[in-house]
């Protein structure tokens, strides 16, 4: 039985919570192919001292090398609208579908994804909105760093 969009989002939400519990930024992702979760990941910029380990890129790293034919059947699930870097990774690997938990706290590359033929679904998930709102209020400097903004 196929997973619903909300059921798929639950994997990304669990990752976001795990990342926040470790002192990081609460953004999680999951790569799902043919109803199977191939990988999950979460933003680990703080934990790894990394410039590039956002939720989606960390998820792709955890998936390891995969043939193009796998990515072409995949759905990237993310708790937050993808930034330009993560949007680029989605396009590079020709991932055809993206499920986004929320885009009210940050609106990323959704329009560009759509212009390139990607099916983008925004769930406006209350838990994702609250998680990011709470984080941004508690850690505004860290949030600005993550999205490339000056304080």
PDB file of C-alpha atoms in Angstrom:
ATOM      1  CA  UNK A   1       0.000   0.000   0.000  1.00  0.00           C
ATOM      2  CA  UNK A   2       1.346   3.428  -0.950  1.00  0.00           C
ATOM      3  CA  UNK A   3       2.184   5.904   1.775  1.00  0.00           C
ATOM      4  CA  UNK A   4       0.136   9.096   1.895  1.00  0.00           C
ATOM      5  CA  UNK A   5       1.937  12.430   1.665  1.00  0.00           C
ATOM      6  CA  UNK A   6       1.363  12.963   5.411  1.00  0.00           C
ATOM      7  CA  UNK A   7       2.729   9.510   6.230  1.00  0.00           C
ATOM      8  CA  UNK A   8       5.829  10.298   4.170  1.00  0.00           C
ATOM      9  CA  UNK A   9       6.219  13.639   5.944  1.00  0.00           C
ATOM     10  CA  UNK A  10       6.299  11.843   9.308  1.00  0.00           C
ATOM     11  CA  UNK A  11       9.747  10.422   8.453  1.00  0.00           C
ATOM     12  CA  UNK A  12      11.101  13.913   7.804  1.00  0.00           C
ATOM     13  CA  UNK A  13       9.475  15.311  10.955  1.00  0.00           C
ATOM     14  CA  UNK A  14      11.123  12.591  13.054  1.00  0.00           C
ATOM     15  CA  UNK A  15      14.481  13.580  11.574  1.00  0.00           C
ATOM     16  CA  UNK A  16      13.864  17.278  12.264  1.00  0.00           C
ATOM     17  CA  UNK A  17      13.100  16.488  15.898  1.00  0.00           C
ATOM     18  CA  UNK A  18      16.224  14.326  16.172  1.00  0.00           C
ATOM     19  CA  UNK A  19      18.357  17.142  14.797  1.00  0.00           C
ATOM     20  CA  UNK A  20      16.894  19.699  17.195  1.00  0.00           C
ATOM     21  CA  UNK A  21      17.388  17.325  20.139  1.00  0.00           C
ATOM     22  CA  UNK A  22      21.120  17.328  19.269  1.00  0.00           C
ATOM     23  CA  UNK A  23      21.264  21.137  19.320  1.00  0.00           C
ATOM     24  CA  UNK A  24      20.787  21.569  15.586  1.00  0.00           C
ATOM     25  CA  UNK A  25      18.322  23.172  13.250  1.00  0.00           C
ATOM     26  CA  UNK A  26      14.991  21.293  13.068  1.00  0.00           C
ATOM     27  CA  UNK A  27      14.777  20.512   9.363  1.00  0.00           C
ATOM     28  CA  UNK A  28      14.425  16.903   8.260  1.00  0.00           C
ATOM     29  CA  UNK A  29      14.109  15.047   4.990  1.00  0.00           C
ATOM     30  CA  UNK A  30      13.387  11.620   3.550  1.00  0.00           C
ATOM     31  CA  UNK A  31      14.051  10.125   0.126  1.00  0.00           C
ATOM     32  CA  UNK A  32      11.261   7.749  -0.833  1.00  0.00           C
ATOM     33  CA  UNK A  33      11.237   5.532  -3.908  1.00  0.00           C
ATOM     34  CA  UNK A  34       8.440   3.152  -4.859  1.00  0.00           C
ATOM     35  CA  UNK A  35       6.929   3.488  -1.377  1.00  0.00           C
ATOM     36  CA  UNK A  36      10.198   2.613   0.382  1.00  0.00           C
ATOM     37  CA  UNK A  37      12.203   5.010   2.519  1.00  0.00           C
ATOM     38  CA  UNK A  38      15.712   4.810   1.064  1.00  0.00           C
ATOM     39  CA  UNK A  39      17.258   7.398   3.346  1.00  0.00           C
ATOM     40  CA  UNK A  40      16.499  10.066   5.892  1.00  0.00           C
ATOM     41  CA  UNK A  41      18.545  12.974   7.121  1.00  0.00           C
ATOM     42  CA  UNK A  42      18.450  16.210   9.029  1.00  0.00           C
ATOM     43  CA  UNK A  43      20.213  19.527   9.053  1.00  0.00           C
ATOM     44  CA  UNK A  44      23.604  18.921  10.654  1.00  0.00           C
ATOM     45  CA  UNK A  45      25.370  22.209  10.006  1.00  0.00           C
ATOM     46  CA  UNK A  46      25.832  22.735  13.748  1.00  0.00           C
ATOM     47  CA  UNK A  47      26.671  19.154  14.649  1.00  0.00           C
ATOM     48  CA  UNK A  48      29.209  18.662  11.827  1.00  0.00           C
ATOM     49  CA  UNK A  49      30.423  22.242  11.490  1.00  0.00           C
ATOM     50  CA  UNK A  50      29.274  21.936   7.880  1.00  0.00           C
ATOM     51  CA  UNK A  51      28.299  24.525   5.312  1.00  0.00           C
ATOM     52  CA  UNK A  52      26.298  22.044   3.224  1.00  0.00           C
ATOM     53  CA  UNK A  53      24.556  19.507   5.455  1.00  0.00           C
ATOM     54  CA  UNK A  54      21.021  20.839   5.192  1.00  0.00           C
ATOM     55  CA  UNK A  55      18.194  18.346   5.688  1.00  0.00           C
ATOM     56  CA  UNK A  56      17.858  17.434   2.016  1.00  0.00           C
ATOM     57  CA  UNK A  57      21.585  17.282   1.256  1.00  0.00           C
ATOM     58  CA  UNK A  58      22.227  15.222   4.381  1.00  0.00           C
ATOM     59  CA  UNK A  59      19.479  12.848   3.283  1.00  0.00           C
ATOM     60  CA  UNK A  60      21.078  12.502  -0.158  1.00  0.00           C
ATOM     61  CA  UNK A  61      24.454  11.878   1.491  1.00  0.00           C
ATOM     62  CA  UNK A  62      22.894   9.150   3.625  1.00  0.00           C
ATOM     63  CA  UNK A  63      21.353   7.556   0.526  1.00  0.00           C
ATOM     64  CA  UNK A  64      24.811   7.151  -0.976  1.00  0.00           C
ATOM     65  CA  UNK A  65      25.467   6.700  -4.670  1.00  0.00           C
ATOM     66  CA  UNK A  66      22.363   5.702  -6.550  1.00  0.00           C
ATOM     67  CA  UNK A  67      21.726   5.244 -10.263  1.00  0.00           C
ATOM     68  CA  UNK A  68      19.936   8.084 -12.046  1.00  0.00           C
ATOM     69  CA  UNK A  69      17.004   5.739 -12.655  1.00  0.00           C
ATOM     70  CA  UNK A  70      16.369   5.583  -8.896  1.00  0.00           C
ATOM     71  CA  UNK A  71      16.345   9.358  -8.397  1.00  0.00           C
ATOM     72  CA  UNK A  72      14.002   9.702 -11.375  1.00  0.00           C
ATOM     73  CA  UNK A  73      11.368   7.706  -9.422  1.00  0.00           C
ATOM     74  CA  UNK A  74      11.981   9.399  -6.077  1.00  0.00           C
ATOM     75  CA  UNK A  75      10.116  11.804  -3.869  1.00  0.00           C
ATOM     76  CA  UNK A  76      12.093  14.175  -1.672  1.00  0.00           C
ATOM     77  CA  UNK A  77      10.157  14.912   1.492  1.00  0.00           C
ATOM     78  CA  UNK A  78      11.248  17.885   3.557  1.00  0.00           C
ATOM     79  CA  UNK A  79       9.824  19.653   6.563  1.00  0.00           C
ATOM     80  CA  UNK A  80      10.639  23.100   5.132  1.00  0.00           C
ATOM     81  CA  UNK A  81      10.635  24.707   1.690  1.00  0.00           C
ATOM     82  CA  UNK A  82      14.039  23.901   0.149  1.00  0.00           C
ATOM     83  CA  UNK A  83      16.695  26.613  -0.083  1.00  0.00           C
ATOM     84  CA  UNK A  84      18.518  27.333  -3.331  1.00  0.00           C
ATOM     85  CA  UNK A  85      21.240  24.757  -2.571  1.00  0.00           C
ATOM     86  CA  UNK A  86      18.760  21.987  -1.843  1.00  0.00           C
ATOM     87  CA  UNK A  87      16.602  23.028  -4.804  1.00  0.00           C
ATOM     88  CA  UNK A  88      19.687  22.633  -6.985  1.00  0.00           C
ATOM     89  CA  UNK A  89      20.374  19.150  -5.625  1.00  0.00           C
ATOM     90  CA  UNK A  90      16.779  18.103  -6.343  1.00  0.00           C
ATOM     91  CA  UNK A  91      17.107  19.377  -9.906  1.00  0.00           C
ATOM     92  CA  UNK A  92      20.585  17.898 -10.421  1.00  0.00           C
ATOM     93  CA  UNK A  93      19.320  14.410  -9.627  1.00  0.00           C
ATOM     94  CA  UNK A  94      16.050  14.955 -11.501  1.00  0.00           C
ATOM     95  CA  UNK A  95      13.876  14.088  -8.516  1.00  0.00           C
ATOM     96  CA  UNK A  96      10.373  14.547  -9.945  1.00  0.00           C
ATOM     97  CA  UNK A  97       8.344  15.134  -6.782  1.00  0.00           C
ATOM     98  CA  UNK A  98       8.852  17.139  -3.598  1.00  0.00           C
ATOM     99  CA  UNK A  99       6.603  17.103  -0.545  1.00  0.00           C
ATOM    100  CA  UNK A 100       7.085  20.145   1.694  1.00  0.00           C
ATOM    101  CA  UNK A 101       5.832  20.274   5.268  1.00  0.00           C
ATOM    102  CA  UNK A 102       5.542  24.054   5.326  1.00  0.00           C
ATOM    103  CA  UNK A 103       6.623  27.222   3.576  1.00  0.00           C
ATOM    104  CA  UNK A 104       5.256  29.958   5.821  1.00  0.00           C
ATOM    105  CA  UNK A 105       8.451  30.442   7.859  1.00  0.00           C
ATOM    106  CA  UNK A 106      10.696  30.213   4.770  1.00  0.00           C
ATOM    107  CA  UNK A 107       9.787  30.199   1.081  1.00  0.00           C
ATOM    108  CA  UNK A 108      12.553  28.630  -0.952  1.00  0.00           C
ATOM    109  CA  UNK A 109      12.914  27.443  -4.517  1.00  0.00           C
ATOM    110  CA  UNK A 110       9.434  26.054  -5.027  1.00  0.00           C
ATOM    111  CA  UNK A 111       8.605  28.279  -7.983  1.00  0.00           C
ATOM    112  CA  UNK A 112      11.852  27.337  -9.701  1.00  0.00           C
ATOM    113  CA  UNK A 113      11.203  23.637  -9.073  1.00  0.00           C
ATOM    114  CA  UNK A 114       7.739  23.972 -10.589  1.00  0.00           C
ATOM    115  CA  UNK A 115       9.136  25.881 -13.588  1.00  0.00           C
ATOM    116  CA  UNK A 116      11.431  22.923 -14.196  1.00  0.00           C
ATOM    117  CA  UNK A 117       8.568  20.409 -14.130  1.00  0.00           C
ATOM    118  CA  UNK A 118       8.857  19.166 -10.552  1.00  0.00           C
ATOM    119  CA  UNK A 119       5.581  18.255  -8.831  1.00  0.00           C
ATOM    120  CA  UNK A 120       5.670  20.299  -5.611  1.00  0.00           C
ATOM    121  CA  UNK A 121       3.162  19.566  -2.846  1.00  0.00           C
ATOM    122  CA  UNK A 122       2.945  21.855   0.197  1.00  0.00           C
ATOM    123  CA  UNK A 123       1.110  20.348   3.157  1.00  0.00           C
ATOM    124  CA  UNK A 124       0.983  23.423   5.449  1.00  0.00           C
ATOM    125  CA  UNK A 125       1.608  21.068   8.352  1.00  0.00           C
ATOM    126  CA  UNK A 126       0.902  22.691  11.737  1.00  0.00           C
ATOM    127  CA  UNK A 127       3.612  20.697  13.527  1.00  0.00           C
ATOM    128  CA  UNK A 128       6.258  21.770  11.003  1.00  0.00           C
ATOM    129  CA  UNK A 129       5.173  25.412  11.222  1.00  0.00           C
ATOM    130  CA  UNK A 130       5.279  25.363  15.033  1.00  0.00           C
ATOM    131  CA  UNK A 131       8.643  23.594  15.127  1.00  0.00           C
ATOM    132  CA  UNK A 132      10.274  26.190  12.853  1.00  0.00           C
ATOM    133  CA  UNK A 133       8.513  29.170  14.455  1.00  0.00           C
ATOM    134  CA  UNK A 134       9.725  28.071  17.891  1.00  0.00           C
ATOM    135  CA  UNK A 135      13.255  27.544  16.600  1.00  0.00           C
ATOM    136  CA  UNK A 136      13.456  30.887  14.782  1.00  0.00           C
ATOM    137  CA  UNK A 137      12.222  32.707  17.899  1.00  0.00           C
ATOM    138  CA  UNK A 138      14.732  30.883  20.127  1.00  0.00           C
ATOM    139  CA  UNK A 139      17.754  30.981  17.781  1.00  0.00           C
ATOM    140  CA  UNK A 140      17.436  33.892  15.328  1.00  0.00           C
ATOM    141  CA  UNK A 141      21.196  34.236  14.738  1.00  0.00           C
ATOM    142  CA  UNK A 142      21.594  30.523  13.998  1.00  0.00           C
ATOM    143  CA  UNK A 143      18.579  30.629  11.683  1.00  0.00           C
ATOM    144  CA  UNK A 144      19.984  33.593   9.754  1.00  0.00           C
ATOM    145  CA  UNK A 145      23.311  31.797   9.421  1.00  0.00           C
ATOM    146  CA  UNK A 146      21.568  28.719   8.032  1.00  0.00           C
ATOM    147  CA  UNK A 147      19.757  30.679   5.309  1.00  0.00           C
ATOM    148  CA  UNK A 148      22.728  32.873   4.458  1.00  0.00           C
ATOM    149  CA  UNK A 149      21.401  36.087   5.969  1.00  0.00           C
ATOM    150  CA  UNK A 150      23.388  38.669   7.936  1.00  0.00           C
ATOM    151  CA  UNK A 151      22.367  39.341  11.511  1.00  0.00           C
TER     152      UNK A 151
END
